[in-house]
XYZ file of C-alpha atoms in Angstrom:
373
model
C 0.000 0.000 0.000
C 1.408 3.434 -0.877
C 2.316 5.658 2.039
C 0.155 8.516 0.790
C -3.032 6.420 0.641
C -3.931 6.450 4.390
C -3.267 10.147 4.584
C -5.444 10.761 1.507
C -8.271 8.659 2.969
C -8.139 10.525 6.276
C -8.071 13.883 4.482
C -11.042 12.872 2.306
C -13.077 11.764 5.317
C -12.200 14.972 7.170
C -13.271 17.111 4.215
C -16.520 15.168 3.890
C -17.219 15.598 7.612
C -16.542 19.331 7.370
C -18.883 19.573 4.381
C -21.663 17.742 6.227
C -21.172 19.918 9.289
C -21.237 23.097 7.214
C -24.346 21.950 5.344
C -26.124 21.131 8.606
C -25.162 24.505 10.110
C -26.297 26.350 6.983
C -29.720 24.688 7.009
C -30.090 25.406 10.711
C -29.187 29.084 10.257
C -31.061 29.725 6.999
C -33.791 31.623 8.840
C -31.288 33.887 10.567
C -29.433 34.501 7.298
C -32.643 35.524 5.551
C -33.475 37.894 8.414
C -30.003 39.441 8.156
C -30.437 39.840 4.385
C -33.787 41.610 4.874
C -32.258 43.828 7.548
C -29.356 44.711 5.252
C -31.653 45.849 2.424
C -33.837 47.743 4.913
C -30.729 49.513 6.209
C -29.732 50.370 2.635
C -33.203 51.792 2.037
C -33.070 54.187 4.989
C -29.374 55.002 4.543
C -29.992 58.177 2.447
C -32.346 59.665 5.052
C -30.005 58.804 7.925
C -26.957 60.194 6.095
C -28.809 63.411 5.260
C -29.759 63.918 8.911
C -26.238 63.036 10.075
C -24.764 65.565 7.629
C -26.674 68.299 9.460
C -24.945 67.503 12.745
C -27.232 64.834 14.209
C -25.727 61.628 15.550
C -26.307 58.594 13.355
C -27.810 56.592 16.198
C -30.417 59.270 16.934
C -31.125 59.787 13.238
C -31.649 56.046 12.736
C -33.943 55.917 15.761
C -36.074 58.787 14.419
C -36.399 57.141 11.005
C -37.393 53.829 12.582
C -39.855 55.617 14.847
C -41.511 57.292 11.857
C -41.763 53.956 10.023
C -43.181 52.262 13.130
C -45.792 54.966 13.731
C -46.880 54.856 10.090
C -47.135 51.047 10.157
C -49.113 50.994 13.403
C -51.462 53.690 12.120
C -52.071 51.760 8.920
C -52.762 48.523 10.821
C -55.148 50.293 13.230
C -57.080 51.943 10.396
C -57.283 48.714 8.440
C -58.267 46.732 11.539
C -61.038 49.176 12.462
C -62.307 49.083 8.891
C -62.360 45.288 8.776
C -63.896 45.023 12.237
C -66.665 47.443 11.299
C -67.396 45.635 8.064
C -67.416 42.227 9.777
C -69.797 43.458 12.480
C -72.076 44.975 9.842
C -72.052 41.763 7.815
C -72.836 39.666 10.899
C -75.702 41.960 11.886
C -77.186 41.918 8.394
C -76.596 38.193 7.816
C -80.086 37.087 8.998
C -81.691 39.520 6.551
C -79.493 38.253 3.727
C -80.376 34.670 4.630
C -84.107 35.472 4.720
C -83.892 37.043 1.265
C -82.079 34.010 -0.137
C -84.556 31.568 1.441
C -87.554 33.552 0.160
C -86.150 33.621 -3.355
C -85.543 29.847 -3.212
C -89.071 29.186 -1.911
C -90.570 31.385 -4.618
C -88.535 29.841 -7.421
C -88.685 26.143 -6.507
C -91.986 26.111 -4.530
C -90.309 24.917 -1.342
C -91.055 25.625 2.323
C -87.668 26.245 3.840
C -87.338 28.021 7.176
C -84.390 29.932 8.518
C -84.807 28.536 12.038
C -84.771 24.960 10.791
C -81.639 25.607 8.738
C -79.905 27.194 11.730
C -80.785 24.236 13.963
C -79.538 21.733 11.407
C -76.283 23.635 11.011
C -75.698 23.945 14.741
C -76.319 20.233 15.289
C -74.260 19.043 12.326
C -71.212 16.881 12.907
C -68.910 18.783 10.554
C -69.493 22.028 12.489
C -68.593 20.350 15.768
C -65.436 18.864 14.260
C -64.511 22.266 12.828
C -64.911 23.908 16.252
C -62.779 21.207 17.877
C -60.027 21.564 15.258
C -60.078 25.346 15.632
C -59.757 25.056 19.394
C -56.798 22.718 19.062
C -55.136 25.060 16.560
C -55.173 28.080 18.870
C -51.762 27.144 20.266
C -50.321 26.821 16.756
C -51.654 30.251 15.807
C -50.225 31.762 18.992
C -46.824 30.205 18.305
C -46.901 31.535 14.745
C -47.740 35.052 15.946
C -44.990 35.000 18.561
C -42.504 33.702 15.983
C -43.461 36.492 13.597
C -43.013 39.127 16.300
C -39.607 37.712 17.229
C -38.581 37.730 13.567
C -39.648 41.361 13.168
C -37.684 42.268 16.287
C -34.590 40.492 14.929
C -34.852 42.233 11.555
C -35.357 45.619 13.191
C -32.392 45.144 15.517
C -30.000 44.137 12.728
C -31.283 46.899 10.433
C -30.767 49.484 13.183
C -27.154 48.453 13.708
C -26.464 48.264 9.965
C -27.817 51.784 9.444
C -26.371 53.363 12.605
C -22.906 51.841 12.168
C -22.804 51.981 8.371
C -19.494 53.893 8.036
C -17.825 51.791 10.736
C -19.040 48.589 9.065
C -17.652 49.711 5.719
C -14.286 50.571 7.272
C -14.131 47.213 9.042
C -14.904 45.391 5.804
C -12.395 47.378 3.757
C -9.638 47.010 6.352
C -9.149 43.346 5.425
C -8.980 44.051 1.675
C -6.105 45.392 -0.416
C -6.361 49.026 -1.571
C -7.260 47.996 -5.129
C -10.350 46.145 -3.878
C -11.440 48.746 -1.340
C -12.581 51.226 -3.983
C -14.641 48.512 -5.691
C -16.354 47.532 -2.448
C -17.142 51.164 -1.592
C -18.447 51.765 -5.097
C -20.692 48.692 -4.934
C -21.972 49.812 -1.526
C -22.813 53.298 -2.819
C -24.628 51.850 -5.843
C -26.623 49.507 -3.602
C -27.631 52.397 -1.325
C -28.647 54.576 -4.268
C -30.648 51.859 -6.029
C -32.380 50.477 -2.945
C -33.223 53.915 -1.576
C -34.370 55.095 -4.987
C -36.565 52.035 -5.399
C -38.171 52.564 -2.006
C -38.760 56.290 -2.470
C -40.103 55.923 -6.021
C -42.484 53.214 -4.822
C -43.533 55.413 -1.924
C -44.272 58.302 -4.273
C -46.292 56.055 -6.582
C -48.156 54.683 -3.553
C -49.032 58.249 -2.526
C -50.315 59.120 -6.007
C -52.276 55.863 -6.222
C -53.808 56.394 -2.794
C -54.915 59.943 -3.638
C -56.446 58.848 -6.952
C -58.377 55.964 -5.393
C -59.421 58.130 -2.436
C -61.092 60.559 -4.855
C -62.957 57.633 -6.443
C -64.096 56.271 -3.077
C -65.327 59.698 -1.984
C -67.270 60.098 -5.241
C -68.886 56.683 -4.714
C -69.569 57.593 -1.034
C -67.891 54.443 0.264
C -67.212 53.834 3.931
C -63.634 53.956 5.243
C -62.370 55.754 2.158
C -59.049 56.900 3.737
C -58.139 53.422 4.988
C -59.069 51.851 1.651
C -56.949 54.403 -0.208
C -53.945 53.666 2.014
C -54.504 49.932 1.511
C -54.604 50.237 -2.274
C -51.560 52.510 -2.418
C -49.284 50.396 -0.224
C -50.318 46.906 -1.295
C -50.281 47.669 -5.029
C -46.760 49.111 -4.893
C -44.890 47.057 -2.307
C -46.225 43.573 -3.148
C -44.862 42.595 -6.563
C -46.855 40.932 -9.364
C -50.081 40.181 -7.450
C -50.205 43.350 -5.360
C -52.562 45.116 -7.756
C -55.143 42.323 -7.574
C -54.929 42.073 -3.791
C -55.248 45.843 -3.475
C -58.332 46.024 -5.678
C -60.109 42.987 -4.209
C -60.897 44.548 -0.812
C -62.472 47.802 -2.140
C -64.473 45.790 -4.656
C -65.794 43.531 -1.900
C -66.779 46.457 0.316
C -68.350 48.294 -2.625
C -70.314 45.158 -3.560
C -71.948 45.072 -0.122
C -73.350 48.545 -0.753
C -74.110 48.471 -4.487
C -72.996 45.821 -6.993
C -72.522 48.470 -9.682
C -70.028 50.286 -7.486
C -67.856 47.169 -7.463
C -67.821 47.243 -11.267
C -66.847 50.920 -11.226
C -63.993 50.208 -8.822
C -62.782 47.332 -11.006
C -62.778 49.499 -14.126
C -60.932 52.320 -12.382
C -58.300 49.923 -11.016
C -57.651 48.491 -14.494
C -57.443 51.918 -16.152
C -55.194 53.371 -13.459
C -52.897 50.350 -13.643
C -52.370 50.931 -17.359
C -51.706 54.626 -16.729
C -49.194 53.743 -14.037
C -47.398 51.119 -16.142
C -47.013 53.196 -19.300
C -46.908 56.816 -18.079
C -46.175 57.204 -14.368
C -43.754 54.385 -13.566
C -41.262 54.980 -16.453
C -40.873 58.645 -15.489
C -40.410 58.015 -11.763
C -38.107 54.995 -11.977
C -35.984 55.990 -14.983
C -33.367 57.633 -12.734
C -33.526 55.237 -9.810
C -34.260 51.668 -10.945
C -33.895 51.712 -14.720
C -34.383 48.061 -15.651
C -36.480 46.499 -18.374
C -39.993 45.346 -17.323
C -39.259 41.817 -18.539
C -36.071 41.730 -16.455
C -37.989 43.037 -13.436
C -40.676 40.363 -13.850
C -38.077 37.627 -14.284
C -36.160 38.809 -11.224
C -39.343 38.734 -9.143
C -40.126 35.192 -10.300
C -36.562 34.058 -9.589
C -36.513 35.749 -6.180
C -39.826 34.123 -5.268
C -38.499 30.702 -6.280
C -35.354 31.178 -4.187
C -36.549 32.978 -1.045
C -40.327 33.190 -1.317
C -41.985 36.507 -0.490
C -38.701 37.912 0.798
C -37.014 37.239 -2.528
C -39.877 38.909 -4.378
C -39.459 42.077 -2.307
C -35.683 42.429 -2.656
C -35.334 41.037 -6.187
C -35.784 44.303 -8.106
C -33.331 46.481 -6.074
C -30.806 43.608 -6.034
C -30.956 43.188 -9.829
C -30.795 46.955 -10.343
C -27.699 47.142 -8.128
C -26.028 44.262 -9.976
C -26.872 45.786 -13.352
C -25.486 49.196 -12.390
C -22.320 47.683 -10.896
C -21.570 45.436 -13.875
C -22.330 48.228 -16.327
C -18.928 49.761 -15.638
C -17.119 46.544 -16.623
C -19.046 45.692 -19.781
C -17.344 47.126 -22.829
C -19.818 48.451 -25.389
C -19.228 49.179 -29.069
C -20.975 51.454 -31.493
C -23.455 49.730 -33.771
C -22.709 49.945 -37.492
C -24.950 52.240 -39.518
C -27.819 50.201 -40.903
C -28.313 52.591 -43.850
C -24.849 51.796 -45.216
C -26.077 48.637 -46.905
C -29.434 49.994 -47.997
C -28.373 50.182 -51.678
C -27.626 46.473 -51.863
C -31.119 45.314 -51.052
C -32.214 45.096 -54.714
C -30.530 41.735 -55.182
C -27.745 42.922 -57.583
C -24.149 42.975 -56.533
C -22.511 46.431 -56.402
C -20.048 47.263 -59.211
C -16.370 47.415 -58.288
C -14.734 50.857 -58.592
C -13.331 51.673 -62.041
C -9.565 52.205 -62.218
C -8.419 55.456 -63.771
C -4.779 55.830 -64.847
C -3.296 59.246 -64.238
C -1.212 59.363 -67.502
C -1.718 57.761 -70.911
C 1.818 56.329 -70.918
C 1.090 54.581 -67.666
C -1.537 52.340 -69.258
C -0.417 48.763 -69.853
C 0.249 47.704 -73.414
C -2.099 45.155 -75.025
C 0.699 42.578 -75.357
């Protein structure tokens, strides 16, 4: 047996064990890594506001705290408005449910000559086996729902904590990262960081501006239709349609349509038509003008990046896909060498199918012409 064979076997087994250990650790920490990634992009998004406040003499920690406080207050206000709206609508629907049921039963009795009674239907439903099983399953799932809510709150706290430190200690983090790199690589890292801040912040602010315009436009429609909870519905449409990619428009328009349908079915049709028309206006007029200087990527590339991000990281990947692709495109644009395209009109005369004549030679003097022999 060669002397190197035992050593090679031991080294192979050690490398395989290290790979298995690293794979196990990665799968165990995948949740934490995703939270850190979300926190990093959130810190990049608020970096321009924090840097602008720090440039005026405010400490970065205080500036970051004020920005987070403003975001928290806005989020809590939105959730409270939306919750009050949904609670009011649910209470109204529950109070009017017996009347709706009486109307349905009367129409069925009139159409099919039956003698159905609402009290009998209620008794049969309350005594049914499937309802009892549903109540038992719901009671047993309360603990699972509570654990899910607590896990979501802990995840939000983790993301907020990491994002706060990334934003507050941004310059120190960049210096610590560049201190282990040679000088030639430091400028590239700083340039990539600046591009990421510009693209992510620009994406967030452009989306916020479009959400404001969308909310104002839909608020005017809801006021004209005299719909309840018009401000909360406008905020819902503006935020959901802009910050949830691909399906955000449909989710944003579904809730106002449902609430409008409870009042007047025609109002739901009006809301649907306005949502479709405004979406076309936003896609072809508003969005190109607002995002041309911040996130200038092709719509097909944006859609493909959202699909790829969703396949890789789910909803998180869908949210950070567009700023990540815009950052990568802007960073690689400096290293891609481009050439001028040849003039397409140069070969326009050769499209008739005949080959062009070669240039005719002209001799400058008669004695320079070749003799026939």
